[in-house]
Amino acid sequence: MKLLMEQVRALHRLEPANRDHLAALRVALSVAVPSLLLLAAGRTDLIMYAVFGALTGMYGRSEPHQLRLRHQCQAAVVLLGGVAAGLFLSVNHLHSWWLVAIEAVLAGVGSVFADRVRLKPNGPFFGILALGACASVPPAVPWQVAMLIAAGSAAFSILVGFGGWIRSRSWQRGAVRNVPAMHPAGRTELLVHAARYVLAVGAAGTAGVLSGSGHPHWATAAAAVPLAGADLPSSVRRGIHRIVGTFLGLAVTAVVILPGPWSLAGLFPGRQAVMLALLVILFQFTTELFMARHYGLAMVSFTPVILLITQLAAPIDPAVLILERGVETLVGALVGIAVVVAVRRSGTRSPRALLGLGPLFGLPRRTRH
């Protein structure tokens, strides 16, 4: 049972800090500037596109500015590709099964690209999230304008990430990101991993559509989370962190948007859009502050970010929004964990080993003499 106890302890272990506040400040600044400009223009409904572009700043957090530039440009391809696909679906009124099919296919493509260039954070999760969110909201402006906002925000976050050059003015000739050469076995593993994304996203999206939820894309995004783990134990932990962190984040969101004298909406009547926009910036800072140290804590902040920008773009009954987020996240994360267990990478431990059990109820395996 030793391994089982290790997994339990890992759920609440906070990794050591590594100048996380600097990365959090860069991301917060990347989100704040375009968001505040839209707030000043009275277009808080467009902050969603700015935020997804600004998430480019989450990549390459520990790399020198020279390598971070390349890393963030690669990440921008995934994020802006997700925004563009989502806008295409929204403009053409393609929802439900169309959304699931296209999101599953692009999840597989994004997985291949993310694994090939070694994106950190791993996988195409944020691109999948951007695709679903943008597809679920009818654009209030021509799609070209929405795309320009996202691209401009991504470019600004890349500029912020490159700001270290102004201080050091150093450039290492020939410096490249550490991306191992691809070999036949590696290509096979890359394709298997992409197939897991297609299966998980497709299955979770199908469950979301059949449930009648107005936001099946939340299930697809949650299903992608466990697949970013390096091995079976870390994948399962990420799925559990996603569920627990999301439900705690929903409690925070409820205090902000549910009607009532005790909520933020009740304390600042008539100024809710302004308060939501400012809170998006604050919560994005705390998300990045804990992203590398404890995924569950990061989700406590990131859940309000997604719900608040969704509410700014297309307001609905807050109670329905919170309920659907909780249900879809639970379903999606469980589907993702199931796919990780069923279709394992080479070298990962078995589910029995994950739980710290021997071949038969914890008994050691007999060895031949």
Short mmCIF file of N, CA and C in Angstrom, two decimals, residues 79-150:
data_model
loop_
_atom_site.label_atom_id
_atom_site.label_comp_id
_atom_site.label_asym_id
_atom_site.label_seq_id
_atom_site.Cartn_x
_atom_site.Cartn_y
_atom_site.Cartn_z
N LEU A 79 -3.26 28.08 -29.88
CA LEU A 79 -4.32 28.91 -29.32
C LEU A 79 -5.12 29.64 -30.40
N LEU A 80 -4.43 30.27 -31.32
CA LEU A 80 -5.13 31.01 -32.37
C LEU A 80 -5.84 30.05 -33.33
N GLY A 81 -5.27 28.86 -33.51
CA GLY A 81 -5.96 27.86 -34.31
C GLY A 81 -7.27 27.45 -33.66
N GLY A 82 -7.27 27.32 -32.33
CA GLY A 82 -8.50 27.00 -31.61
C GLY A 82 -9.53 28.11 -31.71
N VAL A 83 -9.08 29.36 -31.56
CA VAL A 83 -9.99 30.50 -31.68
C VAL A 83 -10.58 30.56 -33.09
N ALA A 84 -9.74 30.38 -34.11
CA ALA A 84 -10.22 30.45 -35.50
C ALA A 84 -11.24 29.35 -35.79
N ALA A 85 -10.96 28.12 -35.34
CA ALA A 85 -11.90 27.02 -35.56
C ALA A 85 -13.21 27.28 -34.83
N GLY A 86 -13.12 27.80 -33.61
CA GLY A 86 -14.33 28.10 -32.85
C GLY A 86 -15.17 29.18 -33.51
N LEU A 87 -14.51 30.21 -34.02
CA LEU A 87 -15.24 31.28 -34.73
C LEU A 87 -15.91 30.74 -35.98
N PHE A 88 -15.21 29.85 -36.69
CA PHE A 88 -15.79 29.24 -37.90
C PHE A 88 -17.07 28.49 -37.55
N LEU A 89 -17.02 27.70 -36.47
CA LEU A 89 -18.21 26.95 -36.06
C LEU A 89 -19.34 27.89 -35.64
N SER A 90 -18.99 28.93 -34.91
CA SER A 90 -20.01 29.86 -34.41
C SER A 90 -20.67 30.63 -35.55
N VAL A 91 -19.86 31.16 -36.45
CA VAL A 91 -20.39 31.94 -37.57
C VAL A 91 -21.30 31.11 -38.45
N ASN A 92 -20.97 29.84 -38.63
CA ASN A 92 -21.75 28.96 -39.50
C ASN A 92 -22.80 28.16 -38.74
N HIS A 93 -22.99 28.49 -37.46
CA HIS A 93 -24.03 27.86 -36.63
C HIS A 93 -23.88 26.34 -36.60
N LEU A 94 -22.65 25.88 -36.48
CA LEU A 94 -22.37 24.45 -36.40
C LEU A 94 -22.13 24.10 -34.94
N HIS A 95 -23.06 23.39 -34.33
CA HIS A 95 -22.97 23.10 -32.92
C HIS A 95 -23.14 21.60 -32.69
N SER A 96 -23.24 21.21 -31.44
CA SER A 96 -23.48 19.83 -31.01
C SER A 96 -22.52 18.85 -31.69
N TRP A 97 -23.04 18.02 -32.57
CA TRP A 97 -22.22 16.95 -33.14
C TRP A 97 -21.11 17.49 -34.02
N TRP A 98 -21.36 18.58 -34.71
CA TRP A 98 -20.30 19.21 -35.50
C TRP A 98 -19.15 19.65 -34.58
N LEU A 99 -19.52 20.27 -33.47
CA LEU A 99 -18.51 20.73 -32.52
C LEU A 99 -17.68 19.56 -32.00
N VAL A 100 -18.35 18.48 -31.61
CA VAL A 100 -17.64 17.32 -31.07
C VAL A 100 -16.70 16.72 -32.11
N ALA A 101 -17.19 16.55 -33.33
CA ALA A 101 -16.38 15.93 -34.38
C ALA A 101 -15.15 16.76 -34.70
N ILE A 102 -15.35 18.05 -34.91
CA ILE A 102 -14.21 18.91 -35.28
C ILE A 102 -13.25 19.05 -34.11
N GLU A 103 -13.79 19.16 -32.90
CA GLU A 103 -12.91 19.30 -31.74
C GLU A 103 -12.08 18.04 -31.52
N ALA A 104 -12.67 16.86 -31.74
CA ALA A 104 -11.93 15.61 -31.58
C ALA A 104 -10.80 15.51 -32.60
N VAL A 105 -11.11 15.84 -33.86
CA VAL A 105 -10.08 15.77 -34.90
C VAL A 105 -8.95 16.76 -34.62
N LEU A 106 -9.30 17.98 -34.29
CA LEU A 106 -8.27 18.99 -34.04
C LEU A 106 -7.51 18.72 -32.75
N ALA A 107 -8.15 18.01 -31.80
CA ALA A 107 -7.42 17.61 -30.60
C ALA A 107 -6.29 16.64 -30.96
N GLY A 108 -6.59 15.71 -31.88
CA GLY A 108 -5.55 14.79 -32.33
C GLY A 108 -4.44 15.50 -33.07
N VAL A 109 -4.80 16.41 -33.96
CA VAL A 109 -3.80 17.18 -34.70
C VAL A 109 -2.97 18.03 -33.74
N GLY A 110 -3.67 18.68 -32.80
CA GLY A 110 -2.97 19.51 -31.83
C GLY A 110 -2.04 18.70 -30.95
N SER A 111 -2.43 17.47 -30.63
CA SER A 111 -1.58 16.60 -29.82
C SER A 111 -0.28 16.29 -30.55
N VAL A 112 -0.38 15.96 -31.83
CA VAL A 112 0.82 15.67 -32.62
C VAL A 112 1.75 16.88 -32.64
N PHE A 113 1.18 18.06 -32.89
CA PHE A 113 2.01 19.27 -32.95
C PHE A 113 2.62 19.58 -31.59
N ALA A 114 1.80 19.52 -30.51
CA ALA A 114 2.29 19.86 -29.18
C ALA A 114 3.39 18.89 -28.73
N ASP A 115 3.23 17.60 -29.02
CA ASP A 115 4.25 16.62 -28.64
C ASP A 115 5.50 16.78 -29.49
N ARG A 116 5.31 17.13 -30.74
CA ARG A 116 6.48 17.25 -31.63
C ARG A 116 7.36 18.42 -31.25
N VAL A 117 6.78 19.53 -30.84
CA VAL A 117 7.59 20.71 -30.49
C VAL A 117 7.81 20.82 -28.98
N ARG A 118 7.24 19.87 -28.21
CA ARG A 118 7.40 19.81 -26.76
C ARG A 118 6.86 21.08 -26.07
N LEU A 119 5.58 21.35 -26.29
CA LEU A 119 4.96 22.48 -25.61
C LEU A 119 4.89 22.22 -24.11
N LYS A 120 5.11 23.26 -23.33
CA LYS A 120 4.95 23.24 -21.88
C LYS A 120 4.12 24.46 -21.49
N PRO A 121 2.93 24.31 -20.93
CA PRO A 121 2.21 23.11 -20.51
C PRO A 121 1.97 22.11 -21.65
N ASN A 122 1.96 20.84 -21.28
CA ASN A 122 1.85 19.76 -22.25
C ASN A 122 0.51 19.76 -22.97
N GLY A 123 0.55 19.30 -24.21
CA GLY A 123 -0.68 19.00 -24.93
C GLY A 123 -1.41 20.20 -25.50
N PRO A 124 -2.52 19.93 -26.20
CA PRO A 124 -3.30 20.99 -26.87
C PRO A 124 -4.47 21.48 -26.04
N PHE A 125 -4.42 21.32 -24.69
CA PHE A 125 -5.58 21.62 -23.85
C PHE A 125 -6.14 23.02 -24.08
N PHE A 126 -5.29 24.04 -24.04
CA PHE A 126 -5.79 25.41 -24.14
C PHE A 126 -6.36 25.72 -25.52
N GLY A 127 -5.82 25.07 -26.54
CA GLY A 127 -6.41 25.22 -27.87
C GLY A 127 -7.79 24.59 -27.94
N ILE A 128 -7.95 23.42 -27.32
CA ILE A 128 -9.26 22.76 -27.26
C ILE A 128 -10.26 23.63 -26.51
N LEU A 129 -9.81 24.19 -25.39
CA LEU A 129 -10.68 25.05 -24.59
C LEU A 129 -11.10 26.29 -25.37
N ALA A 130 -10.15 26.91 -26.07
CA ALA A 130 -10.47 28.11 -26.86
C ALA A 130 -11.46 27.79 -27.97
N LEU A 131 -11.26 26.64 -28.62
CA LEU A 131 -12.16 26.25 -29.71
C LEU A 131 -13.60 26.12 -29.20
N GLY A 132 -13.77 25.37 -28.12
CA GLY A 132 -15.12 25.13 -27.62
C GLY A 132 -15.78 26.40 -27.12
N ALA A 133 -15.03 27.22 -26.39
CA ALA A 133 -15.60 28.44 -25.83
C ALA A 133 -16.03 29.41 -26.93
N CYS A 134 -15.17 29.60 -27.92
CA CYS A 134 -15.50 30.53 -29.01
C CYS A 134 -16.64 30.00 -29.87
N ALA A 135 -16.73 28.68 -30.01
CA ALA A 135 -17.82 28.10 -30.79
C ALA A 135 -19.16 28.24 -30.09
N SER A 136 -19.14 28.34 -28.76
CA SER A 136 -20.40 28.36 -27.99
C SER A 136 -21.00 29.75 -27.87
N VAL A 137 -20.28 30.77 -28.34
CA VAL A 137 -20.73 32.16 -28.18
C VAL A 137 -20.97 32.78 -29.55
N PRO A 138 -22.16 33.33 -29.81
CA PRO A 138 -22.37 34.03 -31.07
C PRO A 138 -21.52 35.29 -31.12
N PRO A 139 -20.70 35.46 -32.14
CA PRO A 139 -19.80 36.62 -32.18
C PRO A 139 -20.59 37.93 -32.28
N ALA A 140 -20.23 38.88 -31.43
CA ALA A 140 -20.90 40.18 -31.41
C ALA A 140 -20.29 41.15 -32.41
N VAL A 141 -19.20 40.72 -33.04
CA VAL A 141 -18.52 41.53 -34.05
C VAL A 141 -18.17 40.61 -35.21
N PRO A 142 -17.80 41.13 -36.37
CA PRO A 142 -17.33 40.27 -37.47
C PRO A 142 -16.18 39.39 -36.99
N TRP A 143 -16.14 38.18 -37.51
CA TRP A 143 -15.14 37.22 -37.04
C TRP A 143 -13.72 37.73 -37.22
N GLN A 144 -13.51 38.55 -38.25
CA GLN A 144 -12.17 39.09 -38.46
C GLN A 144 -11.73 39.96 -37.29
N VAL A 145 -12.67 40.72 -36.72
CA VAL A 145 -12.34 41.58 -35.59
C VAL A 145 -12.00 40.73 -34.36
N ALA A 146 -12.81 39.71 -34.11
CA ALA A 146 -12.54 38.83 -32.98
C ALA A 146 -11.19 38.15 -33.13
N MET A 147 -10.88 37.73 -34.35
CA MET A 147 -9.59 37.09 -34.60
C MET A 147 -8.45 38.07 -34.42
N LEU A 148 -8.66 39.31 -34.83
CA LEU A 148 -7.63 40.33 -34.68
C LEU A 148 -7.35 40.62 -33.20
N ILE A 149 -8.41 40.61 -32.39
CA ILE A 149 -8.24 40.83 -30.94
C ILE A 149 -7.40 39.71 -30.34
N ALA A 150 -7.72 38.47 -30.69
CA ALA A 150 -6.98 37.33 -30.16
C ALA A 150 -5.52 37.36 -30.63
#
